Structure formats: C-alpha cells, structure tokens
XYZ file of C-alpha atoms in Angstrom:
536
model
C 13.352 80.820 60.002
C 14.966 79.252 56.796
C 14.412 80.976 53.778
C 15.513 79.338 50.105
C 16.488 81.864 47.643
C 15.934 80.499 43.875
C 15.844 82.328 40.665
C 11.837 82.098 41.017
C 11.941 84.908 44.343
C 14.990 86.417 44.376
C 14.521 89.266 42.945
C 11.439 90.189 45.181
C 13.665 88.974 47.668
C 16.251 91.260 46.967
C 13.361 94.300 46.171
C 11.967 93.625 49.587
C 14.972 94.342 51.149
C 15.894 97.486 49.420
C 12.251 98.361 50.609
C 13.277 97.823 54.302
C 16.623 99.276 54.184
C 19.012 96.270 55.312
C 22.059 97.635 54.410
C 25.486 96.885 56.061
C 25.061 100.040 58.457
C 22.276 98.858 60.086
C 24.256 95.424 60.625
C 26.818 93.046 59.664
C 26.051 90.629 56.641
C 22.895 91.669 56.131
C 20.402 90.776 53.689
C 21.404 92.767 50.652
C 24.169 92.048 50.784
C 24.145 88.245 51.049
C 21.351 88.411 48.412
C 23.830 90.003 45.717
C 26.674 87.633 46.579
C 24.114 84.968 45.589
C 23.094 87.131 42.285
C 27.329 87.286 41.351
C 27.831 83.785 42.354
C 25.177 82.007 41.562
C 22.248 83.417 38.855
C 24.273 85.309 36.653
C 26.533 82.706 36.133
C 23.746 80.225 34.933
C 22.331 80.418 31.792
C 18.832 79.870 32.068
C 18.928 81.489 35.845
C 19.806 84.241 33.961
C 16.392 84.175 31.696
C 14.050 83.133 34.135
C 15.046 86.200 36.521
C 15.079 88.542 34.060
C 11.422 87.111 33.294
C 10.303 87.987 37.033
C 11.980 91.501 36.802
C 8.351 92.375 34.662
C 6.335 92.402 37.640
C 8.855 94.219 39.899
C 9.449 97.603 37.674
C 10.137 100.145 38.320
C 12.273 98.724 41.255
C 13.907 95.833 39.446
C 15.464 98.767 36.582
C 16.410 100.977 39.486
C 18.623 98.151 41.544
C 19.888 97.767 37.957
C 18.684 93.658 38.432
C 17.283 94.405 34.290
C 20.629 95.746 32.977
C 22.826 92.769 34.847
C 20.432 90.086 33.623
C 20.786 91.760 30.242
C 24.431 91.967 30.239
C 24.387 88.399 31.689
C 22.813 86.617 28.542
C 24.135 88.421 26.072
C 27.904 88.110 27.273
C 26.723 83.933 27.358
C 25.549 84.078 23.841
C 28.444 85.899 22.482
C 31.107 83.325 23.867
C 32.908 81.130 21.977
C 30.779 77.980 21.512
C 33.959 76.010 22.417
C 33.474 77.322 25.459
C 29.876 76.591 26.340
C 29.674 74.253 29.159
C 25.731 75.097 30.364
C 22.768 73.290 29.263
C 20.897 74.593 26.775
C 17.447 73.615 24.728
C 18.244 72.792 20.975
C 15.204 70.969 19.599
C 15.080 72.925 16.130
C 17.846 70.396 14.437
C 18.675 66.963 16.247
C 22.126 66.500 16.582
C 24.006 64.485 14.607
C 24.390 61.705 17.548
C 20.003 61.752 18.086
C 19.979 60.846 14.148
C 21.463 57.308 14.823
C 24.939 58.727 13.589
C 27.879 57.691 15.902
C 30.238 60.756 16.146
C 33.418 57.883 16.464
C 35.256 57.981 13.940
C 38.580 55.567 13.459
C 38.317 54.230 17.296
C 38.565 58.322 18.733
C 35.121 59.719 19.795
C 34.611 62.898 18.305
C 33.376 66.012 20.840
C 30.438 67.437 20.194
C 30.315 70.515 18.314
C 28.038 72.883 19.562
C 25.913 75.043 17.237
C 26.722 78.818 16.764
C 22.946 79.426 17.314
C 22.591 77.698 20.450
C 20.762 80.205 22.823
C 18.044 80.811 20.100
C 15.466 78.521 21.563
C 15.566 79.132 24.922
C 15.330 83.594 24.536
C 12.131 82.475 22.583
C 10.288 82.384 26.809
C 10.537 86.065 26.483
C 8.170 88.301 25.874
C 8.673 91.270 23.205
C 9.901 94.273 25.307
C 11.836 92.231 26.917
C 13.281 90.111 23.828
C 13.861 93.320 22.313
C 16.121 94.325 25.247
C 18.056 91.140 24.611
C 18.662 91.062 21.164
C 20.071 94.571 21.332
C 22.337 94.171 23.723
C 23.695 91.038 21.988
C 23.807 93.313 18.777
C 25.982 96.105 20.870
C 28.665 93.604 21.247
C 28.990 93.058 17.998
C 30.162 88.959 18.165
C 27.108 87.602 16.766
C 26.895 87.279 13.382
C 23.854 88.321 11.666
C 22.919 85.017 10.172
C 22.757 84.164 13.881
C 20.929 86.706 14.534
C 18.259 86.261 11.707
C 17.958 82.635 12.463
C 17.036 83.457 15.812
C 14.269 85.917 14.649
C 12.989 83.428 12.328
C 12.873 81.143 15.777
C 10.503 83.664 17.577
C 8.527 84.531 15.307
C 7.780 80.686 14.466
C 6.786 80.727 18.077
C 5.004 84.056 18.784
C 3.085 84.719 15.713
C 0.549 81.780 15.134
C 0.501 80.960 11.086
C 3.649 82.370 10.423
C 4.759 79.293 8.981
C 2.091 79.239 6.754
C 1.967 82.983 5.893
C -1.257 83.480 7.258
C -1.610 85.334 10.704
C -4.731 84.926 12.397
C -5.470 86.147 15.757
C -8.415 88.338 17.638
C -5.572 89.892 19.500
C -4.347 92.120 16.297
C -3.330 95.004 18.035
C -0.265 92.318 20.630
C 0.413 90.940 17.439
C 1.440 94.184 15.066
C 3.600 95.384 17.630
C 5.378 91.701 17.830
C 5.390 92.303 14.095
C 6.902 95.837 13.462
C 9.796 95.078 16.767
C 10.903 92.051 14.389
C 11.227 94.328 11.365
C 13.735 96.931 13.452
C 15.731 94.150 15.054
C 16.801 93.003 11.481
C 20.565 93.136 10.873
C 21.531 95.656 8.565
C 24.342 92.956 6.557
C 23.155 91.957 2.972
C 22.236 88.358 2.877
C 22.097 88.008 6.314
C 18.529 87.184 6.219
C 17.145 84.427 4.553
C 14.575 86.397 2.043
C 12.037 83.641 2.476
C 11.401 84.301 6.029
C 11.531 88.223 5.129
C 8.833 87.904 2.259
C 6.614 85.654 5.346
C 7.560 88.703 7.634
C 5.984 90.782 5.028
C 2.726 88.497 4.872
C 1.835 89.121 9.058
C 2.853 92.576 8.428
C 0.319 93.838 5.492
C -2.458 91.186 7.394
C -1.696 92.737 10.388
C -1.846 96.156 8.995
C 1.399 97.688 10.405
C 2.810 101.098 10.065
C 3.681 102.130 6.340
C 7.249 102.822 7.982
C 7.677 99.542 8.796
C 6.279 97.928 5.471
C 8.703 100.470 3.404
C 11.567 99.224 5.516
C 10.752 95.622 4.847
C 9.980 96.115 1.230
C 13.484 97.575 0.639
C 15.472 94.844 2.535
C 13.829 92.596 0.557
C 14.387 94.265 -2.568
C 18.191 94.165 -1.681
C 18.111 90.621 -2.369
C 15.112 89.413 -4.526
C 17.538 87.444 -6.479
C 16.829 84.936 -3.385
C 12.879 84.482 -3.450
C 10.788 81.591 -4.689
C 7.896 81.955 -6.791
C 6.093 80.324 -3.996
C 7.106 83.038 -1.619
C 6.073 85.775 -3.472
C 2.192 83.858 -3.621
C 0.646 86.717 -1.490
C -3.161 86.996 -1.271
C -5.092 90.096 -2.514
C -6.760 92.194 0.360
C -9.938 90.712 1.299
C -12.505 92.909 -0.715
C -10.314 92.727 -4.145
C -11.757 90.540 -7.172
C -7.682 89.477 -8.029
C -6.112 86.371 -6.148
C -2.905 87.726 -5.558
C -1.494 91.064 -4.278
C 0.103 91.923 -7.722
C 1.281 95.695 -6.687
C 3.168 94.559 -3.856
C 5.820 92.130 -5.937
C 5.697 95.199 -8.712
C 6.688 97.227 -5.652
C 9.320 94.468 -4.752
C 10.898 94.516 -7.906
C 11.218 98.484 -8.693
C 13.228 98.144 -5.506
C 15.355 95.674 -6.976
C 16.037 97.613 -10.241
C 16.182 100.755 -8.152
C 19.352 99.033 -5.620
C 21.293 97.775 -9.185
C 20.946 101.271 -10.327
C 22.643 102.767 -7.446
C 25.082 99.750 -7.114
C 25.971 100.478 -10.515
C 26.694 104.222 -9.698
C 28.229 104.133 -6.529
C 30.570 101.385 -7.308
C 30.748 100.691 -10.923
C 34.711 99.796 -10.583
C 33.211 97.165 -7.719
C 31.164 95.603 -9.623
C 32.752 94.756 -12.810
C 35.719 92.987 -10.374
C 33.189 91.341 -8.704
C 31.288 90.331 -11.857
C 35.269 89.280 -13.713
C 35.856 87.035 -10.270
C 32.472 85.133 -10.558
C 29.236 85.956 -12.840
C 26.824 84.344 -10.641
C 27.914 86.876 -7.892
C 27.906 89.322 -10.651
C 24.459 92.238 -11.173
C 24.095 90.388 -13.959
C 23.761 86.853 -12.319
C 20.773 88.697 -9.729
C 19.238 90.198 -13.172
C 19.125 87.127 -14.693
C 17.379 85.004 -11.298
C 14.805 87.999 -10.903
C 14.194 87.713 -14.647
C 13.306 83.714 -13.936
C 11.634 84.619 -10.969
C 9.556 87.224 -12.390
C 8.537 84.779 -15.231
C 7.770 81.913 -13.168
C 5.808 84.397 -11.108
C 3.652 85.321 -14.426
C 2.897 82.082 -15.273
C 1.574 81.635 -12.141
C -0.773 84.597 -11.870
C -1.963 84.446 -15.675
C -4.286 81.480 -14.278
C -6.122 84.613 -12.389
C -9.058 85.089 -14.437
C -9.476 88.386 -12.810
C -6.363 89.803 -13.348
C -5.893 92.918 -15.673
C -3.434 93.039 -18.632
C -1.932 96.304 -17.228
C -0.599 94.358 -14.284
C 0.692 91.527 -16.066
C 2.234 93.843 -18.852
C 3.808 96.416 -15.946
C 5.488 93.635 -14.174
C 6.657 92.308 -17.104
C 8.444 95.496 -18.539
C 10.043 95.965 -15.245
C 12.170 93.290 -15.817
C 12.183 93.618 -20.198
C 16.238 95.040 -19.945
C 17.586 92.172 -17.915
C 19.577 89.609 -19.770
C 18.245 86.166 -19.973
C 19.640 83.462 -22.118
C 15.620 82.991 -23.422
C 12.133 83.768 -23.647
C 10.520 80.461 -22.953
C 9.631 81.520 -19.176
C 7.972 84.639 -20.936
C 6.474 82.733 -23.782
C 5.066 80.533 -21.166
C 3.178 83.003 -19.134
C 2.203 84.637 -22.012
C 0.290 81.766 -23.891
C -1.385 81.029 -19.925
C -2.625 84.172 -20.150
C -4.203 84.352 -23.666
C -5.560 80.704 -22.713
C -6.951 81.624 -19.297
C -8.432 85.172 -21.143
C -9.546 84.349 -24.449
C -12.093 87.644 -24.507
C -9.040 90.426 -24.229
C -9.390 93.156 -27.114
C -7.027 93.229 -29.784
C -4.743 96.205 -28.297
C -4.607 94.145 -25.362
C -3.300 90.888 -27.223
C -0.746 93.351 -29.120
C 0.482 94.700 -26.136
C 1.088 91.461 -24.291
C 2.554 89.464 -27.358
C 5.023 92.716 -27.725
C 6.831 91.849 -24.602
C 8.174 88.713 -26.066
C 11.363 88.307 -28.321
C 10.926 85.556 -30.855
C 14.267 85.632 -31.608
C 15.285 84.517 -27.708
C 13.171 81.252 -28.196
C 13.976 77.892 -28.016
C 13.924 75.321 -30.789
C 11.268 73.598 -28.571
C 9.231 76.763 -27.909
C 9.263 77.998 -31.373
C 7.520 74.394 -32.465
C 5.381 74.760 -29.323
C 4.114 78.452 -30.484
C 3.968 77.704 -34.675
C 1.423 75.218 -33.255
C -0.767 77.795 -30.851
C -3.633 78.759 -32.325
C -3.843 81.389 -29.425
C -1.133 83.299 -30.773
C -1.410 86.426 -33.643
C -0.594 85.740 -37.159
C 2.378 88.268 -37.283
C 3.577 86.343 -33.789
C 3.416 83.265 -35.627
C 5.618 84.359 -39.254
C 8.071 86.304 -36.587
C 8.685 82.720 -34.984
C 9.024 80.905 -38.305
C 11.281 83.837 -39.862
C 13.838 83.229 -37.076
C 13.760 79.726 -36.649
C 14.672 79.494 -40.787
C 17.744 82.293 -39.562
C 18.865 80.244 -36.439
C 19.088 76.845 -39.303
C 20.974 78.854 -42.057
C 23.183 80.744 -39.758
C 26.039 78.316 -40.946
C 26.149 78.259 -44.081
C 24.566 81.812 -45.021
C 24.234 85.215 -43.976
C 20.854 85.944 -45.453
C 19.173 89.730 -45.343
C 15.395 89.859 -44.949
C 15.557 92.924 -47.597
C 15.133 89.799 -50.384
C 12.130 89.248 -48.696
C 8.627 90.553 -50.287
C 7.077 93.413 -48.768
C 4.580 91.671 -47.590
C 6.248 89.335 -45.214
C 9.225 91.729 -44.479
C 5.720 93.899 -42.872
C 5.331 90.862 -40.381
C 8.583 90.911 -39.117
C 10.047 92.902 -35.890
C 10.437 96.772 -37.183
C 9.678 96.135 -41.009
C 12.862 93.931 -41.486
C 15.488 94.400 -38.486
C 15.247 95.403 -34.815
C 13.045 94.101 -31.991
C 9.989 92.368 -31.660
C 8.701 95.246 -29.900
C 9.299 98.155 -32.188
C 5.795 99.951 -33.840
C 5.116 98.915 -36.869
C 2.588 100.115 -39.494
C 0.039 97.350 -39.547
C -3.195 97.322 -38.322
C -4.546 95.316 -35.773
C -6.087 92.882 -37.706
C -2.412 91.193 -38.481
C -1.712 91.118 -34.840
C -5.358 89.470 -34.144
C -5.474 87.107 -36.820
C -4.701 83.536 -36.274
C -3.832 80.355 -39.001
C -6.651 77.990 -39.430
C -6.553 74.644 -37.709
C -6.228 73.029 -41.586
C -2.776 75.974 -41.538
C -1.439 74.678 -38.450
C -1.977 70.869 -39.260
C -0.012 71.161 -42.260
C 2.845 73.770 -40.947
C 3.823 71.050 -38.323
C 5.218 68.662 -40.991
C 6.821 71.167 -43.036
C 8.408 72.481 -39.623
C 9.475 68.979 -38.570
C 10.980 68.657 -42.258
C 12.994 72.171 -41.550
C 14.045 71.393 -38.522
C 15.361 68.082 -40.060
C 17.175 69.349 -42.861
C 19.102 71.776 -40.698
C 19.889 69.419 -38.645
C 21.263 66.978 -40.960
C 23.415 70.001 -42.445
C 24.779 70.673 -39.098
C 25.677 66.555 -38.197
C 27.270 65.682 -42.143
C 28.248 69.104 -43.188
C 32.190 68.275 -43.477
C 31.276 65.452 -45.115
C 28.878 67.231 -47.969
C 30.290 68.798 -50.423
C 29.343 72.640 -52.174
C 26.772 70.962 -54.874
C 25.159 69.290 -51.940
C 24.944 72.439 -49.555
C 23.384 74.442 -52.421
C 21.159 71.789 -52.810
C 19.990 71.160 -48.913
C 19.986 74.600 -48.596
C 17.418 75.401 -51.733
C 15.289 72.551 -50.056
C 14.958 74.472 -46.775
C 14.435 77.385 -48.633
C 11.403 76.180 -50.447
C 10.387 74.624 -47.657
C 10.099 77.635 -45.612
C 8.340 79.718 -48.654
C 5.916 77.067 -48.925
C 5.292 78.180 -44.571
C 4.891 81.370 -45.551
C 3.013 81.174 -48.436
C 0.410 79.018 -46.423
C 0.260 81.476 -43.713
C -0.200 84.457 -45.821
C -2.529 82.572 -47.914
C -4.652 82.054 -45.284
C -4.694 85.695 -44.478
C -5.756 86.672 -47.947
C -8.823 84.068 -47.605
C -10.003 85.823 -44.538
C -9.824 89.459 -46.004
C -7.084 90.186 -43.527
C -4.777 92.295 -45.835
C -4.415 95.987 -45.259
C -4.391 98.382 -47.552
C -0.859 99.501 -47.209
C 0.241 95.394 -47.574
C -1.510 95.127 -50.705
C -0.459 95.827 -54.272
C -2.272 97.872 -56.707
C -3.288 95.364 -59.108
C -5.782 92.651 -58.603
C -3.650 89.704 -58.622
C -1.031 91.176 -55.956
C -2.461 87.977 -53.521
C -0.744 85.474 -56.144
C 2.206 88.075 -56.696
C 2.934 88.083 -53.566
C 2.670 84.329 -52.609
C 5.041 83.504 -56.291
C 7.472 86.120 -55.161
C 7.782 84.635 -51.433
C 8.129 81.343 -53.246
C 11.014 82.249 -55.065
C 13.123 84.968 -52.615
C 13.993 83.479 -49.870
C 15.497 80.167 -52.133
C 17.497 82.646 -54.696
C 18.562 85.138 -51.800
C 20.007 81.643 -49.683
C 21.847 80.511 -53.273
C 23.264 83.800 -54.092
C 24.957 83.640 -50.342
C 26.368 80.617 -50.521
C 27.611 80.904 -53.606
C-alpha cells in the first residue's frame, strides 16, 4: 500500500503513529521516524508548507502541542520571516503593492538587468490564512527574535485586520458575530509594537473605531487611546471623524478626541520632565522634530477638527470651548484655523446666549490674525462689537509698527474698555463690561462703510512700507496722520453705532450729557496726535 505524505495529512499522519506506538524498538525505519525526516527535510523548509501545517495542527490539539509539531511550525515561520530578504529564495504572495516590473517599468537599466529587490514585508500576506490564536502565536514568536522591525510589524497588522475585520477600511465594523470579532479586535491592540512611530496613527485611530463599535474591554481602549496620544501630531482631521454612540443627539464622538488630546498634552508634560536636556537638543537639531513642531500640528489639527464639528447643530458650546482650551498654550504662528471654526459655529448656532458667545469669542487672539482674516472678521456681522474694535485696534498696530511705537493709554476710555484687559494683555483676560458690548454687533449700513475705510488703511500702510526710503519725514508725518484719522473715523463709526442702540454701560459713560460726542471728538483726535508725537 502506497501512502503520499503532503503538508495537507501529515500531521495526522504523524499523530496516528504516535497513537500506535511505531517507534524504532518495535522495528527498523519505522513510521515516525521516516515521518519526521520528511517534517526536517521537507515542510519546515518550505514556506508556505510551513503555514498550511501549522493550520491543520487546530484540529489535532492537544496531540499536535505535545509532539511539539505547534512550536516547530512556529519556530519555522518566524526564523523565514526574520531572514535577510537577500536571502529569500521561496515563493511568496505579494499582491498589496505590484512590483515595480507588473507596473510596465523595466528594472534594466544601462544594458544590466537589475535583481529584484524583495520587500522587507514580504510574508505579511500570506500569515493573513491564519486564524487569531494562531496568528497571535506567530507574531510573537517573530517579535521574540527581535529582527523585525516594528514598522514591519505594524504593516502587517494593518494587513490582517484589512482582511479579518469587515469595514475596517471604512471605519465601520459590522458583523452579527460581535463577540469573534472583539476578541480579533483587543489581540490586535496587545500585538502592537511598543517603538514610537512605529505605527502609522491612521490605522491606530481605525483600530480605535472597531474597538468602541465593538465594545471592547476599557483596558484595551485605555491602551489604544494612549498609543495614540503618543503621536497625535500624525492624525488627519478625517481620521479623527468618529461617530457618536447610536442613541446620542451629537454627530461625532467629541469626548473621545478631548480624551485623545489630554493624552497628548499629558506625554509632552512628562517628555518635558524626564528629559528636558533631550529635548531642547533635539528641538536645536531640527524644530519640526522638536515638542514644539508636534504642538504646533495638534494645534492645526485640533482647529481643522473644530471647524469641522461646529457644522453639528447639536453640539454644545462646552465641548467646543473644552477642546479648544486644551490646546490654547500651544504655539501657532496664527489664529485663522481658530477664527475659522469659531465664525462656523456662531453661523451654524445663531440662538447661543450671550455668555455663551463671550466665552467662545474669548478663545481667540485678535492679535494672531491674518491681514486676510482681520478683513474677513471687520466684515462678520456674526461677531461681538468689542471682537470687532479688538480686530481693528491691532490691525492699525500691525500698519504703524514701523514707523511708531504707539501706547493705547492715548486712547479714550471708552475704546481703551474694548480692548484685551482695558489696554494691554490678552484677548482673554476679564474685563469690566457687560455683556451687552460683547453681544452687540455694527449695523449692516457700519459694516458697508468700514470696508472702504479698511481697504484705504490697509493701502496707506502698505504704500508706507513699498516707498518708505524714498519718502521723506514731512511725508511720513503726513501718511501717518492720514491713517490715523482714518482709523478714528472706524472707531468713531463703531462706537457711534453703539450709542444709537443704547448699548453704553454705565461705567463707559461720562457724567455729562454730551459724553457720546466727547467721546467720539476725543477718539477723533488721539490716536492722530499720539501717532505724531511718536514720530516726531
């Protein structure tokens, strides 16, 4: 009788035999042993042998773990995926990236035919047949060695799950078998390598997605949460799109990123503490590698993010404000991200109480805007009043800064009121006013007319700044006066306007009747003598 061993049989084969005893005692070249000369000389040297044996070895336990046919297989694969891909001579499947010769590109170069380089993540593919327990087995073992990088070994996590979880691609799991699923989940989480950056953070933040829909352990969500937080800096705004729980009146699952970022802020912290010598030689070699540079992206992120959720009508100022504030100490060159999100959010939730308009106009700094943004927001009719004269106040600073160093202490009371902390200091310090100045808004005639005088500002600065070696003193003293007056004339419209709709507090207003026109002559006049008495 002729029997064919293959990798399909041979391990019953070979458990069979241990069942009936045929060891070399009973006779000569018996069947165990010419079934593990076949194993050594044969299976275990093949590559996909290899896989498909240790695939049968499922039905066979306990016997397969007790012949120790598991552990060979094991050591087997991962010894194969650890060589040096110089050295790879077996076939393998590869269908993830076509080669550079399948894309019509001809690897000869200068008459000498190039070899083919073989990818260091080969083997991914094909360990993608296994099932979880024994995958898991697999990818430990090739972790033991310690030869695989863990880019490697991310990319070929990202492979399985691509092909075990259905919608992963998409970030949306959906299966009746939830239970096969979350443990597929939470095994991926564990199996992570431990090296910073050796996981793409898109693929974690879609890990992240299967595991809240799939409801796994609050061990393995924490776990996730803070690998991701490690390097946030890396994340799209699209990425961190995740859907509300199903019951929740909110589109997007606004705690979790808040979550996501306090992890972020709480890593720099004790980055900053445990290495502080570290960093700043990291940050002197190259800023973008720098905490700074990863402040700065989360920053942008966290904007973008903001401007994205503000079009929730459902979402609560407290949540928008929170995240916000998380991120109000990082540097950023500007505030046009945050100005951004900010105007979305008035537009998309026009009925918000006057508190709530304070609070979220607070976390802006007019001072960071652009030239574009500040024309953009003297021109929102959304926006408070004081928000408004902040924006204009600077903008007139930002033009003048080269030819004078004016003080807002010239300024009248009134305005000086308006402006961040009384006259100096941030946007966000408390102030005395009520909250009529931070609800009150310029009239559409206001705005109409501010947007020429603006244009004319921005016009005379910048002809100062193009011919100013060419001018002489008589003409800066004289370009400068005209800016002057043109920005009184701003103010004097906007606080106008405030006086016509009975806006003025008590504690702005003077104690005789005509204060109004006091007031409006005296902002007419300031800011033009305080510019001539500094350039002079």
């Amino acid at each position: 009788m002729t029997v064919t061993l293959n990798a399909y049989n041979v391990v019953a084969a070979r458990c069979a035999a241990e069942y009936l005893e045929m060891y070399e005692t009973a006779e000569k070249g018996n069947l165990i042993y010419k079934i593990d000369v076949f194993l050594n000389s044969s299976i275990f040297r093949s590559w996909k042998d290899s896989i498909i044996v240790l695939q049968t070895t499922k039905s066979l336990l306990p016997w397969a773990e007790e012949l120790k046919l598991v552990s060979h297989c094991l050591d087997s694969i991962a010894s194969k995926a650890c060589i040096d891909t110089s050295k790879v001579e077996w076939s393998y499947t590869y269908n993830r990236r076509k080669l550079p010769s399948e894309n019509g590109k001809d690897p000869i170069w200068n008459g000498v035919r190039k070899s083919q380089m073989v990818p260091k993540d080969w083997w991914v593919e094909d360990l993608c047949e296994l099932q979880i327990d024994l995958y898991r087995k697999v990818i430990t073992t090739i972790k033991t060695k310690g030869r695989v990088s863990g880019d490697v070994i991310g990319e070929a996590l990202n492979a399985y799950a691509l092909r075990r979880l259905p919608g992963f691609s998409k970030g949306i799991v959906q299966s009746v078998d939830i239970t096969k699923y979350r443990s597929l989940a939470e095994a991926i989480v564990w199996l992570l390598p431990t090296e910073k950056g050796s996981i793409p953070c898109a693929f974690m933040l879609r890990l992240l997605r299967a595991v809240i829909l799939l409801e796994c352990g609050e061990t393995e969500r924490k776990e996730l949460m803070k690998r991701i937080g490690q390097q946030l800096e890396d994340a799209t705004v699209a990425d961190l799109l995740i859907r509300a729980p199903s019951g929740e009146t909110a589109m997007y699952n606004v705690d979790i990123v808040q979550s996501l970022v306090e992890e972020f802020v709480t890593n720099e912290q004790n980055a900053e503490t445990d290495f502080p010598m570290e960093n700043e030689y990291q940050e002197s070699r190259s800023p973008k590698l720098g905490s700074d540079g990863s402040k700065m992206q989360v920053a942008k992120l966290v904007e973008g993010y903001l401007a994205e959720i503000a079009r929730d009508p459902n979402l609560p100022v407290s949540k928008f404000v929170n995240l916000a504030e998380t991120v109000s100490r990082f540097p950023r060159p500007s505030h046009d991200g945050l100005y951004r999100a900010i105007d979305m959010y008035l537009k998309e939730h026009p009925g918000i109480s006057k508190s709530e308009r304070k609070r979220i106009c607070r976390l802006m700094d007019c001072r960071k805007l652009s030239v574009d943004a500040c024309l953009h927001a003297v021109q929102n009719e959304r926006l408070p009043l004081r928000v408004v004269v902040q924006v204009l106040f600077f903008e007139q600073v930002r033009q003048a800064t080269s030819s004078a160093g004016n003080s807002t202490s010239e300024l009248p009371g009134s305005i000086r009121a308006l402006l961040p902390g009384g006259s100096h200091g941030s946007s966000r310090s408390t102030t005395t006013n009520t909250e009529e100045d931070w609800d009150a808004v310029p009239t559409a005639e206001d705005i109409k007319a501010l947007k020429g005088e603006l244009a004319a500002l921005r016009l005379g600065g910048s002809d100062i700044n193009l011919n100013d070696g060419a001018k002489n003193d008589a003409e800066k003293v004289a370009a400068n006066k005209m800016k002057g007056m043109i920005m009184s004339k701003i103010f004097s419209k906007l606080w106008s306007s405030k006086e016509r709709n009975g806006e003025l507090s008590s504690s702005d207003t003077s104690e005789s009747p005509g204060s109004g026109s006091a007031a409006a002559e005296e902002t007419k006049s300031t800011p033009s003598r305080s510019r001539r008495h500094s350039v002079s």
